[in-house]
PDB file of C-alpha atoms in Angstrom:
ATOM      1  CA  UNK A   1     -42.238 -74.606  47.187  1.00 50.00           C
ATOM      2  CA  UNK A   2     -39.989 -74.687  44.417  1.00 50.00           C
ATOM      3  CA  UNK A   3     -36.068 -75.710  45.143  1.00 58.00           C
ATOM      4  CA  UNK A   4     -34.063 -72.187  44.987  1.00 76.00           C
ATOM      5  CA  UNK A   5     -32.445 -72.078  41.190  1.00 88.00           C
ATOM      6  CA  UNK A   6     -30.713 -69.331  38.907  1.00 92.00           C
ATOM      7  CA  UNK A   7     -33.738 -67.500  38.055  1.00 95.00           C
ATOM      8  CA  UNK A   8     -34.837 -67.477  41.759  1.00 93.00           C
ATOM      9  CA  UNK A   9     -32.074 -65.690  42.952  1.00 93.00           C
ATOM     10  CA  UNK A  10     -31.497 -63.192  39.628  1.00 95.00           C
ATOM     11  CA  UNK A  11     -35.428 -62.221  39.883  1.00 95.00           C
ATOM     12  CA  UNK A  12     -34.691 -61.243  43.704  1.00 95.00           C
ATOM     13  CA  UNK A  13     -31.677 -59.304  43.016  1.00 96.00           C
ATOM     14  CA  UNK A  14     -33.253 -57.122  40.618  1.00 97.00           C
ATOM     15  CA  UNK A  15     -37.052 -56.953  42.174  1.00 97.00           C
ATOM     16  CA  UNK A  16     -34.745 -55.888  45.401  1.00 97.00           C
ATOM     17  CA  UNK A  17     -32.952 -53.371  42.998  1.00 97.00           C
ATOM     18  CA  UNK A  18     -36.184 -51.810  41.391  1.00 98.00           C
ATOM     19  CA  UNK A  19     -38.009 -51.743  44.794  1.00 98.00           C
ATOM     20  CA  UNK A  20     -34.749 -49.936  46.412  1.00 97.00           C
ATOM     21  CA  UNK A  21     -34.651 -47.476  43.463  1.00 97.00           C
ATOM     22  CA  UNK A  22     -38.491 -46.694  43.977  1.00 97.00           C
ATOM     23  CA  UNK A  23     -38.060 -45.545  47.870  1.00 97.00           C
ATOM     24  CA  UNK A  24     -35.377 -43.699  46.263  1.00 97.00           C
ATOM     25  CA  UNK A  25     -37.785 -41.564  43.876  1.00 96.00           C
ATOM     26  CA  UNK A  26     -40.070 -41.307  46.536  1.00 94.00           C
ATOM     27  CA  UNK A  27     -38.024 -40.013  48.895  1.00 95.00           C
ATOM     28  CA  UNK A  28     -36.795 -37.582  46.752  1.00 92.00           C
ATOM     29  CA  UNK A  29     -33.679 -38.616  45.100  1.00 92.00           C
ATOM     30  CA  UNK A  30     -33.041 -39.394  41.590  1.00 93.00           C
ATOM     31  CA  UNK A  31     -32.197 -42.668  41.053  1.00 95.00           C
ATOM     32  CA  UNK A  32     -34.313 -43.027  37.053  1.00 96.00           C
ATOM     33  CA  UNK A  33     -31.032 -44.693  35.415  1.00 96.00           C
ATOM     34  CA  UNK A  34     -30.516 -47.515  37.903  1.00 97.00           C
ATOM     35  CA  UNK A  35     -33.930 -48.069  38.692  1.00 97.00           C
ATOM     36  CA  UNK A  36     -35.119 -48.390  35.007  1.00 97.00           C
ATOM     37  CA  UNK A  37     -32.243 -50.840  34.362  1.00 97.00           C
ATOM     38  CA  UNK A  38     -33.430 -52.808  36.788  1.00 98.00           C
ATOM     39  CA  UNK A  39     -37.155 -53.020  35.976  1.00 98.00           C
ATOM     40  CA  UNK A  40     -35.601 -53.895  31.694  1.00 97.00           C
ATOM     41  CA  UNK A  41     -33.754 -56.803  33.820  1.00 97.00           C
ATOM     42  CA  UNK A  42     -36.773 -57.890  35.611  1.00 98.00           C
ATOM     43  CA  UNK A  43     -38.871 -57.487  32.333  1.00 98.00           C
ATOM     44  CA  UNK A  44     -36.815 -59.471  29.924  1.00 98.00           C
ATOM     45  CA  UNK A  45     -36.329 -62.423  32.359  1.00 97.00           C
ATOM     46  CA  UNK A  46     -40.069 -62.553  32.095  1.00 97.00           C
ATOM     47  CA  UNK A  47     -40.473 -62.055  28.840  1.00 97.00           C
ATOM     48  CA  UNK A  48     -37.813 -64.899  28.311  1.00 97.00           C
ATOM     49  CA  UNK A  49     -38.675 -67.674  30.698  1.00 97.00           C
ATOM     50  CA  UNK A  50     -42.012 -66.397  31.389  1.00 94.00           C
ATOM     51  CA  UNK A  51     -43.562 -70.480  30.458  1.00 93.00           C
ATOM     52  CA  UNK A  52     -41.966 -70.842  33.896  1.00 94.00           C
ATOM     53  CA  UNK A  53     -43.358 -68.766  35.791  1.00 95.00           C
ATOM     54  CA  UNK A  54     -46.742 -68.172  37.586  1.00 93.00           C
ATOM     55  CA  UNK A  55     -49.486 -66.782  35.281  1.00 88.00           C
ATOM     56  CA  UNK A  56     -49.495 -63.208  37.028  1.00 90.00           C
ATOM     57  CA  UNK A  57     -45.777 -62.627  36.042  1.00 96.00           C
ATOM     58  CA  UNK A  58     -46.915 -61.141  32.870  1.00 96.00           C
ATOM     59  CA  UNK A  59     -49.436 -58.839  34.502  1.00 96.00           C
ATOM     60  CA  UNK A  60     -46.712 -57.757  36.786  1.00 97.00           C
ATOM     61  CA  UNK A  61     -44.263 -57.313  33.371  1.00 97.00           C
ATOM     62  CA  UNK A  62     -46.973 -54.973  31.809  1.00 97.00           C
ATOM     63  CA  UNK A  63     -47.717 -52.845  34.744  1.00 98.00           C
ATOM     64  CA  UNK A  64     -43.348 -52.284  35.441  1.00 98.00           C
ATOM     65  CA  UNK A  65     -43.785 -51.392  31.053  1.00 98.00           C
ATOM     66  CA  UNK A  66     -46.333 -48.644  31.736  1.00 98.00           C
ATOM     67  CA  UNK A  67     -44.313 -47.136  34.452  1.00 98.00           C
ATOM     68  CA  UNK A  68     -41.037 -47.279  33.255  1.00 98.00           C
ATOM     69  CA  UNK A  69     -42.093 -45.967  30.389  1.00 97.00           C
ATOM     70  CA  UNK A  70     -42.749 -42.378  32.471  1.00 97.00           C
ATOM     71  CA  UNK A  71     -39.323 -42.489  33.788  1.00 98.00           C
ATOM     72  CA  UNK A  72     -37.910 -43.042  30.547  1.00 97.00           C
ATOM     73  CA  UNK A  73     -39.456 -39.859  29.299  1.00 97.00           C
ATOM     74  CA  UNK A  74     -37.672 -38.468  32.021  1.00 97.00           C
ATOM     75  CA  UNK A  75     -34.321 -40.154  31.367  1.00 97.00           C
ATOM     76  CA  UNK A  76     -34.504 -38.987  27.907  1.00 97.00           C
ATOM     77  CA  UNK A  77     -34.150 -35.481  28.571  1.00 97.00           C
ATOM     78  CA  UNK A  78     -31.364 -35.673  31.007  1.00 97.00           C
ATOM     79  CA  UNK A  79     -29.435 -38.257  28.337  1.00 97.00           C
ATOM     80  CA  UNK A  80     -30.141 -35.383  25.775  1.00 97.00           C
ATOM     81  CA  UNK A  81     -29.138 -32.270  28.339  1.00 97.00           C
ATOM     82  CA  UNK A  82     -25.592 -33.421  28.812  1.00 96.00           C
ATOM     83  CA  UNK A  83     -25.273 -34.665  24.932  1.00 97.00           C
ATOM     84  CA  UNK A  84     -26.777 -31.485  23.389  1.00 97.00           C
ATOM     85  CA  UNK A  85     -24.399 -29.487  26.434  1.00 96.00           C
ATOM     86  CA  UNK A  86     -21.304 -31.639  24.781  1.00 96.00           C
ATOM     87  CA  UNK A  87     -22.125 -31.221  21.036  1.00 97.00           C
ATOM     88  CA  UNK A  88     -22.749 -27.567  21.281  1.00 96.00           C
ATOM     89  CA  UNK A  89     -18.816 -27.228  23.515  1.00 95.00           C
ATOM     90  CA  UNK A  90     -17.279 -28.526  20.849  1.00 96.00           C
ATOM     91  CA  UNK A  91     -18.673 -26.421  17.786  1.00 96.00           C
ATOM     92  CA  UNK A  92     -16.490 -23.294  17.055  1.00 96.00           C
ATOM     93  CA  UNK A  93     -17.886 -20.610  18.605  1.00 94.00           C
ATOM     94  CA  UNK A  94     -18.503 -19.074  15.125  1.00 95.00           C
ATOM     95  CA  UNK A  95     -20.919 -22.091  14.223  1.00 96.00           C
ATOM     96  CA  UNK A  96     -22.971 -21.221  17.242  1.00 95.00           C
ATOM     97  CA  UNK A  97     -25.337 -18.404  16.357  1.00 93.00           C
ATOM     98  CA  UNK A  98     -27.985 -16.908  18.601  1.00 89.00           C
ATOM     99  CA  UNK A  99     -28.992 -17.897  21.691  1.00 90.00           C
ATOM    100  CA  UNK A 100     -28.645 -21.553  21.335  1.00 94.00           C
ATOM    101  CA  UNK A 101     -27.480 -22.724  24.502  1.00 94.00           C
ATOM    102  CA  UNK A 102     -30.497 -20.947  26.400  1.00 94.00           C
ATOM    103  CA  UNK A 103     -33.201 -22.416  24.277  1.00 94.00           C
ATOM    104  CA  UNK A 104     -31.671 -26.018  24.969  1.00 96.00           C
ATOM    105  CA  UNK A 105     -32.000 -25.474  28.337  1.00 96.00           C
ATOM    106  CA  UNK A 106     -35.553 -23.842  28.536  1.00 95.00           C
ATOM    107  CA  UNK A 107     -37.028 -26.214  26.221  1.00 96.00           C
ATOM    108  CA  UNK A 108     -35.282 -29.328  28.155  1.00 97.00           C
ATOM    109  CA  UNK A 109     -36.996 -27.898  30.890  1.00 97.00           C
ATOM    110  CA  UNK A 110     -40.305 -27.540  29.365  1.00 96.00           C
ATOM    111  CA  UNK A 111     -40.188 -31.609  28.267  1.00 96.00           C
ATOM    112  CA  UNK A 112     -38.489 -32.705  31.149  1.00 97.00           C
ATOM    113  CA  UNK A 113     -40.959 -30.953  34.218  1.00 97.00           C
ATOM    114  CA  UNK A 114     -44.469 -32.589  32.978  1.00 97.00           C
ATOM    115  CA  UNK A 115     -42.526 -35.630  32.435  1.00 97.00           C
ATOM    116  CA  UNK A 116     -41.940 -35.620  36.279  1.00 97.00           C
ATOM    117  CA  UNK A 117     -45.469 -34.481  37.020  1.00 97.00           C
ATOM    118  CA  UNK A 118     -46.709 -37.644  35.246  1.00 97.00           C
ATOM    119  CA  UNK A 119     -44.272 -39.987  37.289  1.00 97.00           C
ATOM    120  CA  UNK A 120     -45.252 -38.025  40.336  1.00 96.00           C
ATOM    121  CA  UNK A 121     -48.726 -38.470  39.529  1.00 98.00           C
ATOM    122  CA  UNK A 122     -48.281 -42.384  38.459  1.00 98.00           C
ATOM    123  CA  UNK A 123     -46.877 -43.024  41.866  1.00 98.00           C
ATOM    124  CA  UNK A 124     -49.979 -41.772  43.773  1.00 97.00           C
ATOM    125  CA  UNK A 125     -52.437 -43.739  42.070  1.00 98.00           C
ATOM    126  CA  UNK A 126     -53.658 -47.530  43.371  1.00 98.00           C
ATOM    127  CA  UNK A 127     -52.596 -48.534  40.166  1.00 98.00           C
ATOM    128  CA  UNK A 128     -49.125 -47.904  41.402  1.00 98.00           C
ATOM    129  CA  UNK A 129     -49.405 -49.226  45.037  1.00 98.00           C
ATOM    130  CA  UNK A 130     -50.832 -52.199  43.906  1.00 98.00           C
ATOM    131  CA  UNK A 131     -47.630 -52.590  41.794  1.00 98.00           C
ATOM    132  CA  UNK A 132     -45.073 -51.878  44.193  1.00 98.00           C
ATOM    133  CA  UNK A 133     -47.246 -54.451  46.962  1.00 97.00           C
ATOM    134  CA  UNK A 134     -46.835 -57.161  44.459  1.00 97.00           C
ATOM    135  CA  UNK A 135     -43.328 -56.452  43.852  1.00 97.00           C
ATOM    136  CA  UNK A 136     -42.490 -56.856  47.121  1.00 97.00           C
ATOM    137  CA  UNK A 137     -44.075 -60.309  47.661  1.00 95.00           C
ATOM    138  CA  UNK A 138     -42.070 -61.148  44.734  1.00 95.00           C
ATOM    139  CA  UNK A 139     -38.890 -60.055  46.671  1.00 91.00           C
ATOM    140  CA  UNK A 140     -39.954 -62.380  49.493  1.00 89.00           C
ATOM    141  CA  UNK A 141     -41.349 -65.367  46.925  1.00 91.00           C
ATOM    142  CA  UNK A 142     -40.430 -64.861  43.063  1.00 93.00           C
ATOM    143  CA  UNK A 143     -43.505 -66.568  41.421  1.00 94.00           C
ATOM    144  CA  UNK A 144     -41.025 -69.470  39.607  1.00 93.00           C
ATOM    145  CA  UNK A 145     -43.242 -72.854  38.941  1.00 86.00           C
ATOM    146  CA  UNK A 146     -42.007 -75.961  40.497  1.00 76.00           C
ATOM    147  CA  UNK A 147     -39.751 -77.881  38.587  1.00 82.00           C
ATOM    148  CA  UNK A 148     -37.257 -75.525  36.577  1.00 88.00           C
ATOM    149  CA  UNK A 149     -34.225 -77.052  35.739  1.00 90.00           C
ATOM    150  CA  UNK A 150     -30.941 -75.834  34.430  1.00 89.00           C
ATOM    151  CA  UNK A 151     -31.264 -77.063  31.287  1.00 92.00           C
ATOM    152  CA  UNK A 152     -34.975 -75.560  30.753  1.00 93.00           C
ATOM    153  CA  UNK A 153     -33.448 -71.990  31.719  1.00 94.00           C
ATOM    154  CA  UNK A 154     -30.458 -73.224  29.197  1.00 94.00           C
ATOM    155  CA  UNK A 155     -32.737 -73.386  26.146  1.00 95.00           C
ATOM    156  CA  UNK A 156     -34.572 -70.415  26.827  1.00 96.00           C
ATOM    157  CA  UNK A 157     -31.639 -68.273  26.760  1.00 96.00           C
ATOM    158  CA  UNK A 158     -30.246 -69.644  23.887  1.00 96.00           C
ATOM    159  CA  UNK A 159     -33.698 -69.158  22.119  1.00 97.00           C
ATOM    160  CA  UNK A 160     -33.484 -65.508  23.074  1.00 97.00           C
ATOM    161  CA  UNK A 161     -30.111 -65.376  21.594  1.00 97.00           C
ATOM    162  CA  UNK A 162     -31.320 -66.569  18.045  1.00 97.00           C
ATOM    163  CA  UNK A 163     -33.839 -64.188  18.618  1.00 97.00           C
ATOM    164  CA  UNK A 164     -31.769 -61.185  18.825  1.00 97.00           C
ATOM    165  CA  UNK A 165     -29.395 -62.277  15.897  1.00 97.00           C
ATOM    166  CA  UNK A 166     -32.782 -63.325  13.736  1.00 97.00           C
ATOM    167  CA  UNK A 167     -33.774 -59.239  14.531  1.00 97.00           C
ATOM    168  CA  UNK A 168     -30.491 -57.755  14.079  1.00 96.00           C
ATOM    169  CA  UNK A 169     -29.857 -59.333  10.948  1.00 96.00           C
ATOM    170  CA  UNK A 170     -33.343 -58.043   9.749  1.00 96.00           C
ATOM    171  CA  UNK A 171     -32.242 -54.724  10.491  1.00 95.00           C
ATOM    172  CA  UNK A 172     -29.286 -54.575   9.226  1.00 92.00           C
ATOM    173  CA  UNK A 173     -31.401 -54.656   5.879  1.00 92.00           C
ATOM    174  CA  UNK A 174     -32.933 -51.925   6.498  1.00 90.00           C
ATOM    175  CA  UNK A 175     -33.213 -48.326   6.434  1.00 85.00           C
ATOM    176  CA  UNK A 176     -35.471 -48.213   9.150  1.00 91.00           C
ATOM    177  CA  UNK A 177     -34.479 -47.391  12.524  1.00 90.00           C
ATOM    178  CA  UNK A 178     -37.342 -48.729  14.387  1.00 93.00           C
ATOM    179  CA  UNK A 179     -35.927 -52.091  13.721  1.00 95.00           C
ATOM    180  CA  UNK A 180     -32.687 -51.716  14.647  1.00 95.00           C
ATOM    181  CA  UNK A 181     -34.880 -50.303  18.220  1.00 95.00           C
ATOM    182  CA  UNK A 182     -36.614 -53.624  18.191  1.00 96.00           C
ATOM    183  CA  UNK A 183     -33.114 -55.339  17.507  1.00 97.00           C
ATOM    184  CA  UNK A 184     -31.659 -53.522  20.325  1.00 97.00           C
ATOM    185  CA  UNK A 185     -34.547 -54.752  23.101  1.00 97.00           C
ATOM    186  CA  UNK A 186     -33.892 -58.429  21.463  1.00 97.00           C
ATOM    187  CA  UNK A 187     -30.150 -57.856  22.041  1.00 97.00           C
ATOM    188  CA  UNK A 188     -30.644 -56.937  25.836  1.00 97.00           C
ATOM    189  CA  UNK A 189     -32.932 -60.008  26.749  1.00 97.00           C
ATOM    190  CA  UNK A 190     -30.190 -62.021  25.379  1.00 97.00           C
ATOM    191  CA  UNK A 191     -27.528 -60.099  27.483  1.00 97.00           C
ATOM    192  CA  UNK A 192     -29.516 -60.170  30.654  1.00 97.00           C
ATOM    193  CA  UNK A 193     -30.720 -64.325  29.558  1.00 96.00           C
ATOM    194  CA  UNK A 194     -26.626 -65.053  29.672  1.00 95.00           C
ATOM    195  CA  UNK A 195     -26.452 -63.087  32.842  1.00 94.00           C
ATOM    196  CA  UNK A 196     -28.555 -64.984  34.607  1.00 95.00           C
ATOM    197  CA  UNK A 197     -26.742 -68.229  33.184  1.00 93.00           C
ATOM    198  CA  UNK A 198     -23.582 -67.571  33.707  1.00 91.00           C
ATOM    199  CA  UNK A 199     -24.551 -66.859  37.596  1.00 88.00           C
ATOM    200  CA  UNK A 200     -25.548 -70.407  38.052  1.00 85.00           C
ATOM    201  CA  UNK A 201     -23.210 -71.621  35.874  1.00 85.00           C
ATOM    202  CA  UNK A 202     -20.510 -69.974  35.222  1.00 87.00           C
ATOM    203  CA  UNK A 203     -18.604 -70.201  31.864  1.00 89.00           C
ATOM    204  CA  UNK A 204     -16.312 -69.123  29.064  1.00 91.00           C
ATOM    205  CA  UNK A 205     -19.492 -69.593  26.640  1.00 87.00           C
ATOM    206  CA  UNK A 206     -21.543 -67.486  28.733  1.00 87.00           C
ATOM    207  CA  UNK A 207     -19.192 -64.852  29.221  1.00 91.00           C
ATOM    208  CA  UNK A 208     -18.866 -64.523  25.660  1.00 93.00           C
ATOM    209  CA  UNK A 209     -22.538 -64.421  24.879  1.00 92.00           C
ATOM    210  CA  UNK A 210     -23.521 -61.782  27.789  1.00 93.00           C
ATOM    211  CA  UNK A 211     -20.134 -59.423  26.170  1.00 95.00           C
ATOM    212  CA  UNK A 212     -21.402 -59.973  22.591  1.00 96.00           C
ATOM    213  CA  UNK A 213     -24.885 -58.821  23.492  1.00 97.00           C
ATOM    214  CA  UNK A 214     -23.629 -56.090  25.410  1.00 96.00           C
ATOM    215  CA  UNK A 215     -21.572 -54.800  22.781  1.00 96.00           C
ATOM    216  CA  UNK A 216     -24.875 -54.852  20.229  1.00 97.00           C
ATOM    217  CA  UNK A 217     -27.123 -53.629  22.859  1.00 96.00           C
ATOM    218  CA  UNK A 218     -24.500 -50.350  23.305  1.00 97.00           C
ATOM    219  CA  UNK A 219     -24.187 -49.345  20.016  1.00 97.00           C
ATOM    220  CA  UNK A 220     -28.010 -49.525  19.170  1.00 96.00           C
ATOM    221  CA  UNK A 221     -28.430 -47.449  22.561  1.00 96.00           C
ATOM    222  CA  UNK A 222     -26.014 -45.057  20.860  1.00 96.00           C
ATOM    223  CA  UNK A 223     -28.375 -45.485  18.345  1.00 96.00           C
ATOM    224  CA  UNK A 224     -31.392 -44.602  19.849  1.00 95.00           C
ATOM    225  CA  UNK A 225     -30.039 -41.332  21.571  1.00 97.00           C
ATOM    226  CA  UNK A 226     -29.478 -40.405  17.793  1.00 97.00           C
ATOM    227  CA  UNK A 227     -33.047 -41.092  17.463  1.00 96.00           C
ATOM    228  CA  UNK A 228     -34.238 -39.188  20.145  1.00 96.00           C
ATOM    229  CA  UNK A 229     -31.337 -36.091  19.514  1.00 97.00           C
ATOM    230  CA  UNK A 230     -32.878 -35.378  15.799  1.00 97.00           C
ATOM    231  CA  UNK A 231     -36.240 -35.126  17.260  1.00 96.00           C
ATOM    232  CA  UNK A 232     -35.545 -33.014  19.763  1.00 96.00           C
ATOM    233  CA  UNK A 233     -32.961 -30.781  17.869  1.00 96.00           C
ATOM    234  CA  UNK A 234     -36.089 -30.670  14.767  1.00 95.00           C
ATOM    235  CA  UNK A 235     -38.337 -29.165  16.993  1.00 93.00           C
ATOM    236  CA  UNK A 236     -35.554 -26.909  18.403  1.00 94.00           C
ATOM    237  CA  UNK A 237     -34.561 -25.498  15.489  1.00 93.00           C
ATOM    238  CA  UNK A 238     -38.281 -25.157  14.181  1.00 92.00           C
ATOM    239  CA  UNK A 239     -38.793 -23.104  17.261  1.00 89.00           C
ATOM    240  CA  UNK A 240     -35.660 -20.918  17.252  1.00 88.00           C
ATOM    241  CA  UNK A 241     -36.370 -19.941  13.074  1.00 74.00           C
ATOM    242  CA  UNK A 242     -39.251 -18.793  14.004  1.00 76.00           C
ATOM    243  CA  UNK A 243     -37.938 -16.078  16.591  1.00 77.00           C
ATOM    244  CA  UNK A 244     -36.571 -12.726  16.463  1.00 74.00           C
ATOM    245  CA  UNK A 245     -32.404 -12.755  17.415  1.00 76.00           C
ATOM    246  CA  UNK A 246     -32.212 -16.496  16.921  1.00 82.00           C
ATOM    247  CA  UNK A 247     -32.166 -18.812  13.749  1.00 87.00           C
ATOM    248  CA  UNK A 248     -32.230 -22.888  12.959  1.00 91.00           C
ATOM    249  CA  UNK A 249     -28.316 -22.755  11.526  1.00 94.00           C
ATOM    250  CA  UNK A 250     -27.019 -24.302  14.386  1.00 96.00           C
ATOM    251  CA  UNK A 251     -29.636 -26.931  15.799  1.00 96.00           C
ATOM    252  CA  UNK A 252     -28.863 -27.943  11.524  1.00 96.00           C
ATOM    253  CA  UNK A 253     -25.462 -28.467  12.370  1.00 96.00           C
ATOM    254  CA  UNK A 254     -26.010 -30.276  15.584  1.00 97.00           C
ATOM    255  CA  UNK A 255     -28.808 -32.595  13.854  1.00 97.00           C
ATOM    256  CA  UNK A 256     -26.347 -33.411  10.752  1.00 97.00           C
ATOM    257  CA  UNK A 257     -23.649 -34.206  13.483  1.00 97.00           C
ATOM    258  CA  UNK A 258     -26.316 -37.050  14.876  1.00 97.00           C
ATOM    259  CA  UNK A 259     -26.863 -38.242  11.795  1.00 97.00           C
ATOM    260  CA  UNK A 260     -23.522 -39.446  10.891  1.00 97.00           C
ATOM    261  CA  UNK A 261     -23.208 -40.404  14.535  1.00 97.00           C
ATOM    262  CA  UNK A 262     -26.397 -42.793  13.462  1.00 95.00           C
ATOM    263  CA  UNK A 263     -24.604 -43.977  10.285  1.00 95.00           C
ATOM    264  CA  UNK A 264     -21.639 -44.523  12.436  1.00 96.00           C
ATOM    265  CA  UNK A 265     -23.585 -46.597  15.032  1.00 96.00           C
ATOM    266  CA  UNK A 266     -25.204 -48.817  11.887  1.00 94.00           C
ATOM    267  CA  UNK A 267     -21.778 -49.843  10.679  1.00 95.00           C
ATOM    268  CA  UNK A 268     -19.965 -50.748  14.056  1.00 96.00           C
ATOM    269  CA  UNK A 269     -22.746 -52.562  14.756  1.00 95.00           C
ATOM    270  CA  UNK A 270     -22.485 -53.915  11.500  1.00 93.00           C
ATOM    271  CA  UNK A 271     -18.855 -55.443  12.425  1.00 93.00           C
ATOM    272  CA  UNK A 272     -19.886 -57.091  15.564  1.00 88.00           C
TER     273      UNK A 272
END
């Protein structure tokens, strides 16, 4: 058996974390937010020291992808509930015409209850079970090769950081925001590669790097809800112009709003 190191410990933690969070759903609560940062934890310390682990870390990766992918359909619409709720309370009550308020709600609803049914669904299947088993054997043994030394786990994190600045400074020259997405999922393997440093080692470099990261990986999340906002509010708006007693003047409003919030996002993250 391999001697306990860094990576042993940090890949218990969060397998413990996800696997907690899972009882959670099951039992009825609503623990998506915690639970999926866990399982992006547990995915980017495979992704970045995966050449030391056992070869069926990277099934196990894929399988947590596919179902937090569900719950982040999920998330989405109750990130874009309260942020929609929020926009719309500060608007002059003259800007809001029609209904607008109601239709947020009812069509939140409609996006957000077959998103449940499909994690509902998910978590019934063998496919699921057979994730959850192997999660917990990972709780009891994480599947770490033999060997791994500090300084292996050293390099890799530093490769992930070059990574992340490599993407963001691609995206940064760019109009596109899918980038500046991939640049954000670069920016938290770095974070969460520092993490795991700096708790077997701690240090001032460390610190620094996991903050830095952090910093990046917030404002591109800012990003991204900007991202997902103008698509909802788009098909919002498309939906109220279309019915009698309501119009698209507001849901325009709201959608210009995100997209200065977006060009906002691009130059703080600019600065950093």
């Amino acid at each position: 058996m391999a001697p306990p190191t860094p990576l042993h410990a940090y890949l218990t933690d969060q397998t413990g974390l996800v696997l907690e969070g899972l009882d959670e759903l099951r039992d009825g609560a609503d623990p998506i937010h915690d639970t999926r940062v866990a399982i992006r934890r547990v995915r980017s310390t495979v992704r970045v020291f995966g050449t030391v682990l056992d070869d069926q870390a990277h099934a196990v990766e894929q399988e947590l992808k596919w179902f937090a992918g569900m719950l982040g359909d999920v998330r989405d619409v109750q990130v874009q509930r309260e942020r929609l709720r929020s926009a719309l309370g500060e608007l002059p009550d003259e800007l809001v015409l029609g209904r607008v308020a109601d239709r947020v709600k009812r069509d939140l609803r409609r996006m957000e209850a077959p998103a449940r049914d499909r994690v509902a669904e998910a978590m019934a299947t063998p496919r699921y079970q057979d994730l959850v088993a192997e999660l917990r054997r990972w709780s009891d043994a994480p599947p770490v090769r033999a060997k791994v030394t500090a300084k292996q786990l050293q390099k890799k994190a530093h490769r992930a950081a070059g990574k992340a600045d490599r993407r963001l400074a691609e995206a940064l020259d760019s109009v596109d925001d899918a980038l500046l997405h991939r640049a954000r999922k670069a920016a938290k393997r770095a974070r969460y590669a520092a993490e795991l440093i700096q708790a077997g080692a701690p240090s001032t470099k460390a610190t620094r790097k996991q903050k830095h990261y952090k910093k990046i990986q917030s404002v591109l999340g800012d990003l991204q809800d900007t991202v997902v906002a103008r698509s909802m509010l788009r098909q919002m708006g498309a939906g109220a112009g279309s019915r009698a007693k309501e119009n698209g003047f507001t849901f325009g409003l709201l959608y210009a709003r995100e997209e200065q919030l977006a060009l906002r996002c691009r130059r703080d993250v600019a600065r950093l």
